């Protein structure tokens, strides 16, 4: 009996050890597969992150290129013309006529002063420091004021809700998006009134821009590449872009940006 009992214990221990080894092997196998899946998941996340960063970088480079183009156009079309006019005044000075000379000099000084102010405003508008120092709302108020100064447009700007301050890169991209919308209105809409509204909800920033211009058929190719760029940049920020336009009535653009996807800090 003792031998049989001992043999039974040995068999029990051996069987238990075998089952334990199987269990350990199963756990190790599960852990290994889990680790493999975790590594693959991390790799996928890194790939997505790299892809997103590349898209963001490409968009930032496009923004820089468009910024340079806008600076070039503004210098050529506005500031350059004023300086040319000042040069014309100075080149035609008639020193024999003191009164006329003083008038031309004063006119030249006035025009040069306007050109300097325009250059300063352009510098502020194009610089990212306007976002760093003032935030999105103040930057857009400045942009609206610049359009109002042109005398061509009646601008209504408003911001409602409790502002949420997102990271600087996000706010800068939003600022450039609105600039691009306004640039498209100036170039294509033949509008006289522009309404800009920022509405902050608990989860979203909703930007709405409306003009009373000539409108266009949204089913066809959009005028210029500006709206395509706006749509692409909105998607980079995990946002939603909508546009509605009616011929001879105007265009309404609505952009929704989620805070959770853009590193908000209240």
Coordinates of C-alpha atoms in Angstrom, one line a residue:
X1 CA 0.0 0.0 0.0
X2 CA 2.8 2.3 0.9
X3 CA 4.5 1.8 -2.5
X4 CA 1.2 2.3 -4.3
X5 CA 0.5 5.4 -2.2
X6 CA 3.9 6.8 -2.9
X7 CA 3.5 6.0 -6.6
X8 CA 0.2 7.8 -6.6
X9 CA 1.7 10.8 -5.0
X10 CA 4.6 10.8 -7.5
X11 CA 2.1 10.5 -10.4
X12 CA 0.0 13.3 -8.9
X13 CA 3.0 15.5 -8.5
X14 CA 4.2 14.7 -12.0
X15 CA 0.8 15.4 -13.4
X16 CA 0.4 18.6 -11.5
X17 CA 3.9 19.7 -12.6
X18 CA 3.0 18.9 -16.2
X19 CA -0.2 20.9 -16.0
X20 CA 1.7 23.7 -14.3
X21 CA 4.3 23.7 -17.1
X22 CA 1.5 23.7 -19.6
X23 CA -0.1 26.6 -17.8
X24 CA 3.2 28.5 -17.6
X25 CA 3.8 27.8 -21.3
X26 CA 0.3 29.0 -22.1
X27 CA 0.8 32.2 -20.0
X28 CA 4.2 32.8 -21.6
X29 CA 2.7 32.3 -25.1
X30 CA -0.1 34.7 -24.3
X31 CA 2.3 37.2 -22.9
X32 CA 4.5 36.9 -25.9
X33 CA 1.6 37.4 -28.3
X34 CA 0.4 40.3 -26.3
X35 CA 3.8 41.8 -26.4
X36 CA 4.0 41.3 -30.1
X37 CA 0.6 43.0 -30.6
X38 CA 1.6 45.8 -28.2
X39 CA 4.8 46.4 -30.2
X40 CA 2.9 46.4 -33.4
X41 CA 0.4 48.8 -31.9
X42 CA 3.1 51.1 -30.8
X43 CA 4.7 50.9 -34.2
X44 CA 1.4 51.7 -35.8
X45 CA 0.9 54.7 -33.5
X46 CA 4.4 56.0 -34.3
X47 CA 3.7 55.6 -38.0
X48 CA 0.5 57.5 -37.7
X49 CA 2.2 60.1 -35.5
X50 CA 5.0 60.5 -38.1
X51 CA 2.5 60.6 -40.9
X52 CA 0.4 63.3 -39.0
X53 CA 3.6 65.3 -38.3
X54 CA 4.6 65.1 -42.0
X55 CA 1.2 66.3 -43.1
X56 CA 1.3 69.1 -40.5
X57 CA 4.8 70.1 -41.6
X58 CA 3.7 70.0 -45.3
X59 CA 0.8 72.2 -44.4
X60 CA 3.0 74.6 -42.5
X61 CA 5.4 74.9 -45.5
X62 CA 2.4 75.6 -47.7
X63 CA 1.3 78.3 -45.3
X64 CA 4.7 79.9 -45.3
X65 CA 4.8 79.8 -49.1
X66 CA 1.4 81.5 -49.3
X67 CA 2.5 84.0 -46.7
X68 CA 5.5 84.9 -48.8
X69 CA 3.2 85.3 -51.9
X70 CA 0.8 87.5 -49.9
X71 CA 3.7 89.7 -48.7
X72 CA 5.0 89.9 -52.3
X73 CA 1.5 90.9 -53.7
X74 CA 1.0 93.5 -50.9
X75 CA 4.4 95.1 -51.4
X76 CA 3.9 95.2 -55.2
X77 CA 0.2 96.2 -55.4
X78 CA 0.0 98.6 -52.4
X79 CA 3.2 99.6 -50.7
X80 CA 5.2 99.7 -54.0
X81 CA 2.6 101.9 -55.7
X82 CA 2.7 104.4 -52.8
X83 CA 6.5 104.6 -52.9
X84 CA 6.4 105.0 -56.7
X85 CA 3.9 107.9 -56.2
X86 CA 6.2 109.5 -53.6
X87 CA 9.1 109.2 -56.0
X88 CA 7.0 110.9 -58.7
X89 CA 6.3 113.8 -56.4
X90 CA 9.9 114.2 -55.5
X91 CA 11.1 113.9 -59.1
X92 CA 8.8 116.7 -60.3
X93 CA 9.8 119.2 -57.6
X94 CA 9.8 122.7 -59.0
X95 CA 12.1 124.7 -56.7
X96 CA 11.2 127.9 -58.5
X97 CA 7.7 127.6 -57.0
X98 CA 8.2 127.4 -53.3
X99 CA 4.5 126.7 -52.5
X100 CA 4.2 123.9 -55.0
X101 CA 7.4 122.4 -53.8
X102 CA 6.3 122.4 -50.2
X103 CA 3.0 120.9 -51.2
X104 CA 4.7 118.1 -53.1
X105 CA 7.1 117.4 -50.3
X106 CA 4.2 117.2 -47.8
X107 CA 2.3 114.9 -50.1
X108 CA 5.4 112.7 -50.4
X109 CA 5.8 112.6 -46.7
X110 CA 2.2 111.6 -46.3
X111 CA 2.4 108.8 -48.9
X112 CA 5.6 107.5 -47.4
X113 CA 4.1 107.5 -44.0
X114 CA 1.1 105.5 -45.3
X115 CA 3.5 103.0 -46.9
X116 CA 5.4 102.6 -43.6
X117 CA 2.1 102.0 -41.7
X118 CA 1.0 99.5 -44.3
X119 CA 4.3 97.7 -44.1
X120 CA 4.0 97.6 -40.3
X121 CA 0.5 96.3 -40.4
X122 CA 1.5 93.7 -42.9
X123 CA 4.4 92.6 -40.7
X124 CA 2.1 92.2 -37.7
X125 CA -0.5 90.3 -39.8
X126 CA 2.1 87.9 -41.2
X127 CA 4.0 87.3 -38.0
X128 CA 3.3 84.4 -35.7
X129 CA 4.0 86.7 -32.7
X130 CA 0.5 88.1 -33.1
X131 CA -0.8 84.7 -31.9
X132 CA 1.9 84.3 -29.2
X133 CA 1.3 87.7 -27.8
X134 CA -2.4 88.1 -28.2
X135 CA -4.1 84.8 -28.9
X136 CA -6.5 83.9 -31.7
X137 CA -9.4 86.3 -30.9
X138 CA -7.2 89.4 -30.7
X139 CA -5.3 88.4 -33.9
X140 CA -8.6 88.0 -35.8
X141 CA -9.9 91.3 -34.4
X142 CA -6.7 92.9 -35.9
X143 CA -7.3 91.2 -39.2
X144 CA -10.9 92.4 -39.3
X145 CA -9.7 96.0 -38.5
X146 CA -7.3 95.8 -41.4
X147 CA -10.0 94.9 -43.8
X148 CA -12.2 97.7 -42.4
X149 CA -9.4 100.2 -42.9
X150 CA -9.5 99.4 -46.6
X151 CA -12.9 101.1 -46.9
X152 CA -14.1 98.4 -49.2
X153 CA -15.7 96.1 -46.6
X154 CA -18.1 96.3 -43.7
X155 CA -16.8 93.8 -41.2
X156 CA -18.7 92.3 -38.3
X157 CA -16.5 90.3 -35.9
X158 CA -17.8 88.5 -32.8
X159 CA -16.6 85.9 -30.3
X160 CA -19.1 84.1 -28.1
X161 CA -18.8 81.5 -25.3
X162 CA -15.9 80.9 -23.0
X163 CA -12.6 81.0 -25.0
X164 CA -10.4 78.0 -24.8
X165 CA -6.8 78.5 -25.6
X166 CA -5.3 75.7 -27.7
X167 CA -1.6 75.2 -28.4
X168 CA 0.2 77.9 -30.4
X169 CA 0.6 75.8 -33.6
X170 CA -3.1 75.0 -33.6
X171 CA -4.1 78.7 -33.1
X172 CA -1.7 79.8 -35.7
X173 CA -3.1 77.4 -38.2
X174 CA -6.6 78.5 -37.4
X175 CA -5.5 82.1 -37.9
X176 CA -4.1 81.2 -41.3
X177 CA -7.2 79.3 -42.2
X178 CA -9.4 82.4 -41.5
X179 CA -6.9 84.6 -43.4
X180 CA -7.2 82.2 -46.4
X181 CA -11.0 82.5 -46.3
X182 CA -10.8 86.3 -46.2
X183 CA -8.2 86.3 -49.0
X184 CA -10.6 84.2 -51.1
X185 CA -13.5 86.6 -50.4
X186 CA -11.3 89.6 -51.4
X187 CA -10.1 87.9 -54.6
X188 CA -13.3 86.2 -55.8
X189 CA -16.5 87.2 -54.0
X190 CA -17.0 90.9 -55.0
X191 CA -18.5 91.3 -51.5
X192 CA -19.1 94.4 -49.4
X193 CA -20.0 92.8 -46.1
X194 CA -18.2 90.0 -44.2
X195 CA -19.4 88.5 -40.9
X196 CA -16.9 86.5 -38.8
X197 CA -18.0 84.6 -35.7
X198 CA -16.1 82.4 -33.3
X199 CA -18.3 80.4 -30.9
X200 CA -16.7 78.3 -28.1
X201 CA -18.7 75.4 -26.8
X202 CA -17.6 72.8 -24.2
X203 CA -16.1 70.6 -26.9
X204 CA -15.7 72.7 -30.1
X205 CA -14.6 75.9 -31.6
X206 CA -17.0 76.8 -34.3
X207 CA -15.8 79.4 -36.8
X208 CA -18.4 80.9 -39.2
X209 CA -17.5 83.3 -42.0
X210 CA -20.2 84.7 -44.3
X211 CA -20.1 87.2 -47.1
X212 CA -22.7 88.9 -49.4
X213 CA -20.8 88.3 -52.5
X214 CA -21.6 86.8 -55.9
X215 CA -21.5 83.2 -54.7
X216 CA -20.7 80.2 -56.8
X217 CA -21.9 76.6 -57.5
X218 CA -20.3 74.5 -54.8
X219 CA -20.8 71.4 -56.9
X220 CA -18.2 72.7 -59.4
X221 CA -14.5 73.3 -58.9
X222 CA -14.0 75.9 -56.2
X223 CA -12.4 79.2 -57.2
X224 CA -8.6 79.0 -56.7
X225 CA -6.9 76.5 -54.5
X226 CA -7.5 78.4 -51.3
X227 CA -10.7 76.6 -50.2
X228 CA -9.0 73.2 -50.9
X229 CA -6.2 74.2 -48.6
X230 CA -8.6 75.3 -45.9
X231 CA -10.4 72.0 -46.1
X232 CA -7.2 70.0 -45.9
X233 CA -5.9 72.1 -42.9
X234 CA -9.3 71.7 -41.1
X235 CA -9.0 67.9 -41.5
X236 CA -5.4 68.0 -40.1
X237 CA -6.9 69.6 -37.0
X238 CA -9.5 66.7 -36.8
X239 CA -12.2 69.3 -37.7
X240 CA -15.2 69.5 -40.0
X241 CA -15.4 71.9 -43.0
X242 CA -18.8 72.9 -44.5
X243 CA -19.5 75.4 -47.2
X244 CA -22.8 76.7 -48.7
X245 CA -23.0 79.3 -51.5
X246 CA -25.9 80.8 -53.4
X247 CA -25.4 82.8 -56.7
X248 CA -25.9 86.5 -56.1
X249 CA -26.5 86.0 -52.4
X250 CA -23.1 85.0 -50.9
X251 CA -21.2 82.2 -49.3
X252 CA -21.3 80.7 -45.8
X253 CA -18.3 78.7 -44.4
X254 CA -18.5 76.8 -41.2
X255 CA -15.5 75.1 -39.5
X256 CA -15.7 73.0 -36.4
X257 CA -12.5 72.2 -34.4
X258 CA -12.6 69.8 -31.5
X259 CA -10.6 70.8 -28.4
X260 CA -9.7 67.3 -27.3
X261 CA -7.6 66.7 -30.5
X262 CA -5.6 70.0 -30.2
X263 CA -4.0 70.1 -26.7
X264 CA -6.2 72.6 -25.1
X265 CA -5.3 74.5 -22.0
X266 CA -7.9 76.6 -20.4

